[in-house]
Amino acid sequence: MAQQGPNAPVPVPTADAHQPAPRPVREGIDLVVNDKRYRHTGDASMPLLWYLRDELRLTGAKYGCDSGECGFCTVLVDGKAVQACATKMEKLAGKRVTTVEGLADGQGNLHPVQQAWITEDATLCGYCQPGQLMAAVDLLARQKNPSDADIDKITNLCRCGSYGPIRKAIKRAAAAMKDAKA
Ligand code: FES
Ligand code: FES
């Protein structure tokens, strides 16, 4: 007869044949993208660009070349501009990735760089512009008051030739960010 009373063993629940067995936690690469946590459990050699576009459906970063030269895929990793096409997932454990989709503050307020781009009408076809914005954010994090020469060090290409408006937009954003801190 089964033991009764307060010291009776707690019965162990038996497996329910109708319940799916819990799945083991899969090992993977943990990273944060635009302030959300993700675990990549697929191919560790996958380029970040394809993880963003194909897995997370963040299609702001664009593909433009096979040689790491165009900059259309530029995103930030721990605040620094990188080319997502040339950055493998295996390098991103514990890193924070920011894409153009994560620039606005979530309350509907654009980043000063985005606002300056609109004011200066810097976008033509638009294809290169997510990368240009991210490169500008990276520059302004390092150079609060960038000169023309500083801006010209950004190597992102624009097939529409919007370099003049981009330069003006970066200077406008720098001024806005300075005013915001004053
Ligand atoms: S797609 Fe050209 S540098 Fe990444
Ligand atoms: S705006 Fe068209 S490629 Fe730059």
CSV table of C-alpha atoms and ligand atoms in Angstrom, one decimal:
chain,number,residue,atom,x,y,z
A,1,MET,CA,0.0,0.0,0.0
A,2,ALA,CA,1.3,3.5,-1.0
A,3,GLN,CA,2.8,5.6,1.9
A,4,GLN,CA,0.4,8.4,3.0
A,5,GLY,CA,0.9,11.6,5.0
A,6,PRO,CA,3.1,14.6,4.9
A,7,ASN,CA,6.3,12.6,4.4
A,8,ALA,CA,5.0,10.6,1.5
A,9,PRO,CA,7.2,10.8,-1.6
A,10,VAL,CA,6.1,13.3,-4.2
A,11,PRO,CA,5.0,11.3,-7.3
A,12,VAL,CA,7.1,11.8,-10.4
A,13,PRO,CA,4.8,12.7,-13.3
A,14,THR,CA,4.9,10.1,-16.0
A,15,ALA,CA,5.5,11.1,-19.6
A,16,ASP,CA,2.4,11.9,-21.5
A,17,ALA,CA,2.4,10.2,-24.8
A,18,HIS,CA,0.3,13.1,-26.2
A,19,GLN,CA,2.8,15.8,-25.2
A,20,PRO,CA,5.8,16.6,-27.4
A,21,ALA,CA,9.1,15.9,-25.6
A,22,PRO,CA,10.9,19.1,-24.7
A,23,ARG,CA,13.5,19.9,-27.3
A,24,PRO,CA,17.1,20.3,-26.1
A,25,VAL,CA,18.5,23.8,-26.2
A,26,ARG,CA,20.5,24.0,-29.4
A,27,GLU,CA,24.0,25.5,-29.2
A,28,GLY,CA,24.4,28.6,-31.3
A,29,ILE,CA,25.8,32.1,-31.6
A,30,ASP,CA,24.1,34.5,-29.3
A,31,LEU,CA,24.0,38.1,-30.5
A,32,VAL,CA,21.9,41.2,-30.1
A,33,VAL,CA,20.5,42.9,-33.2
A,34,ASN,CA,18.7,46.2,-32.8
A,35,ASP,CA,18.4,45.6,-29.1
A,36,LYS,CA,16.8,42.2,-29.5
A,37,ARG,CA,18.5,38.9,-28.6
A,38,TYR,CA,18.9,36.2,-31.2
A,39,ARG,CA,20.6,32.8,-31.4
A,40,HIS,CA,22.0,31.7,-34.7
A,41,THR,CA,22.0,27.9,-34.8
A,42,GLY,CA,22.8,27.5,-38.5
A,43,ASP,CA,26.0,27.7,-40.5
A,44,ALA,CA,28.6,29.6,-38.5
A,45,SER,CA,30.4,30.7,-41.7
A,46,MET,CA,27.2,32.4,-43.0
A,47,PRO,CA,27.9,36.1,-43.7
A,48,LEU,CA,26.0,38.5,-41.4
A,49,LEU,CA,24.4,40.1,-44.5
A,50,TRP,CA,22.5,37.0,-45.3
A,51,TYR,CA,21.6,36.3,-41.7
A,52,LEU,CA,20.1,39.8,-41.5
A,53,ARG,CA,18.3,39.6,-44.8
A,54,ASP,CA,17.2,36.0,-45.0
A,55,GLU,CA,16.8,34.9,-41.4
A,56,LEU,CA,15.7,38.1,-39.6
A,57,ARG,CA,14.1,39.7,-42.7
A,58,LEU,CA,16.0,43.0,-42.0
A,59,THR,CA,16.5,44.0,-45.6
A,60,GLY,CA,17.9,47.5,-45.1
A,61,ALA,CA,21.5,46.4,-45.6
A,62,LYS,CA,21.9,45.8,-49.3
A,63,TYR,CA,24.1,43.5,-51.4
A,64,GLY,CA,26.2,45.2,-54.1
A,65,CYS,CA,29.4,43.3,-54.8
A,66,ASP,CA,31.4,40.3,-54.2
A,67,SER,CA,34.5,42.1,-53.2
A,68,GLY,CA,33.8,44.0,-50.0
A,69,GLU,CA,34.1,47.3,-51.8
A,70,CYS,CA,30.8,49.0,-52.3
A,71,GLY,CA,29.7,49.4,-48.6
A,72,PHE,CA,26.0,48.9,-49.5
A,73,CYS,CA,25.9,46.3,-46.7
A,74,THR,CA,27.4,48.5,-43.9
A,75,VAL,CA,26.0,47.9,-40.4
A,76,LEU,CA,27.5,48.6,-37.0
A,77,VAL,CA,29.0,45.9,-34.8
A,78,ASP,CA,29.6,47.2,-31.2
A,79,GLY,CA,29.2,50.7,-32.7
A,80,LYS,CA,31.8,50.3,-35.5
A,81,ALA,CA,31.0,50.2,-39.2
A,82,VAL,CA,31.6,46.8,-40.8
A,83,GLN,CA,30.7,45.2,-44.1
A,84,ALA,CA,28.1,42.7,-43.3
A,85,CYS,CA,28.9,40.7,-46.5
A,86,ALA,CA,32.4,40.1,-45.2
A,87,THR,CA,31.6,39.4,-41.6
A,88,LYS,CA,30.9,35.8,-40.7
A,89,MET,CA,28.4,34.9,-38.0
A,90,GLU,CA,31.2,33.0,-36.1
A,91,LYS,CA,32.8,36.4,-35.3
A,92,LEU,CA,29.6,37.8,-33.7
A,93,ALA,CA,29.1,35.8,-30.4
A,94,GLY,CA,28.2,38.3,-27.8
A,95,LYS,CA,28.2,41.3,-30.2
A,96,ARG,CA,25.7,44.0,-30.7
A,97,VAL,CA,24.6,44.7,-34.3
A,98,THR,CA,22.8,47.8,-35.4
A,99,THR,CA,21.2,48.0,-38.8
A,100,VAL,CA,19.5,51.0,-40.4
A,101,GLU,CA,16.2,49.6,-39.0
A,102,GLY,CA,17.5,50.2,-35.5
A,103,LEU,CA,18.6,53.8,-35.9
A,104,ALA,CA,15.4,55.5,-34.9
A,105,ASP,CA,14.7,55.4,-31.2
A,106,GLY,CA,11.6,53.3,-31.2
A,107,GLN,CA,9.4,56.2,-30.1
A,108,GLY,CA,9.1,57.4,-33.7
A,109,ASN,CA,12.1,59.8,-33.4
A,110,LEU,CA,14.5,59.6,-36.3
A,111,HIS,CA,18.2,59.5,-35.7
A,112,PRO,CA,19.7,63.0,-36.4
A,113,VAL,CA,21.6,61.5,-39.4
A,114,GLN,CA,18.3,60.2,-40.8
A,115,GLN,CA,16.6,63.6,-40.3
A,116,ALA,CA,19.6,65.4,-41.9
A,117,TRP,CA,19.4,63.0,-44.9
A,118,ILE,CA,15.8,64.0,-45.4
A,119,THR,CA,16.4,67.7,-45.0
A,120,GLU,CA,19.3,67.7,-47.5
A,121,ASP,CA,17.4,65.4,-49.9
A,122,ALA,CA,20.5,63.2,-50.0
A,123,THR,CA,18.7,60.1,-51.4
A,124,LEU,CA,18.5,59.4,-55.1
A,125,CYS,CA,17.7,55.8,-56.0
A,126,GLY,CA,18.3,54.9,-52.4
A,127,TYR,CA,20.0,51.6,-52.9
A,128,CYS,CA,23.3,52.6,-51.2
A,129,GLN,CA,21.7,54.9,-48.6
A,130,PRO,CA,21.3,52.4,-45.7
A,131,GLY,CA,25.0,51.8,-45.9
A,132,GLN,CA,25.8,55.5,-46.2
A,133,LEU,CA,23.7,56.3,-43.1
A,134,MET,CA,25.5,53.6,-41.0
A,135,ALA,CA,28.9,54.8,-42.2
A,136,ALA,CA,27.9,58.4,-41.3
A,137,VAL,CA,26.8,57.3,-37.8
A,138,ASP,CA,30.2,55.5,-37.3
A,139,LEU,CA,32.1,58.6,-38.5
A,140,LEU,CA,30.1,61.0,-36.2
A,141,ALA,CA,30.8,58.7,-33.2
A,142,ARG,CA,34.5,59.3,-33.8
A,143,GLN,CA,34.5,62.8,-35.3
A,144,LYS,CA,32.0,65.3,-33.7
A,145,ASN,CA,32.9,67.9,-36.3
A,146,PRO,CA,34.1,66.1,-39.4
A,147,SER,CA,35.9,68.0,-42.1
A,148,ASP,CA,35.4,67.4,-45.9
A,149,ALA,CA,38.6,65.3,-45.7
A,150,ASP,CA,37.1,63.2,-42.9
A,151,ILE,CA,33.9,62.6,-44.8
A,152,ASP,CA,35.8,61.7,-47.9
A,153,LYS,CA,37.5,58.9,-46.0
A,154,ILE,CA,34.1,57.1,-46.1
A,155,THR,CA,34.6,54.7,-49.0
A,156,ASN,CA,31.0,53.7,-49.5
A,157,LEU,CA,30.1,54.0,-53.2
A,158,CYS,CA,27.0,55.7,-54.7
A,159,ARG,CA,26.2,54.8,-58.2
A,160,CYS,CA,23.9,57.9,-58.4
A,161,GLY,CA,26.7,60.2,-57.3
A,162,SER,CA,24.9,61.8,-54.3
A,163,TYR,CA,28.2,62.5,-52.6
A,164,GLY,CA,27.6,66.3,-52.4
A,165,PRO,CA,24.2,66.0,-50.6
A,166,ILE,CA,25.6,63.3,-48.3
A,167,ARG,CA,28.5,65.6,-47.3
A,168,LYS,CA,26.0,68.3,-46.5
A,169,ALA,CA,23.8,65.9,-44.6
A,170,ILE,CA,26.7,64.6,-42.4
A,171,LYS,CA,27.6,68.2,-41.5
A,172,ARG,CA,24.0,69.0,-40.7
A,173,ALA,CA,23.7,65.9,-38.5
A,174,ALA,CA,27.0,66.9,-36.7
A,175,ALA,CA,25.6,70.3,-35.9
A,176,ALA,CA,22.2,68.9,-34.7
A,177,MET,CA,24.0,66.4,-32.5
A,178,LYS,CA,26.2,69.1,-31.0
A,179,ASP,CA,23.1,71.3,-30.4
A,180,ALA,CA,21.3,68.4,-28.7
A,181,LYS,CA,24.2,68.0,-26.3
A,182,ALA,CA,24.5,71.8,-25.5
B,1,FES,S1,27.9,44.1,-50.5
B,1,FES,FE1,29.6,45.4,-51.3
B,1,FES,S2,30.8,45.7,-49.5
B,1,FES,FE2,29.2,44.3,-48.9
B,2,FES,S1,21.4,56.9,-54.2
B,2,FES,FE1,21.5,55.5,-55.8
B,2,FES,S2,23.2,54.2,-55.4
B,2,FES,FE2,23.4,55.9,-54.0
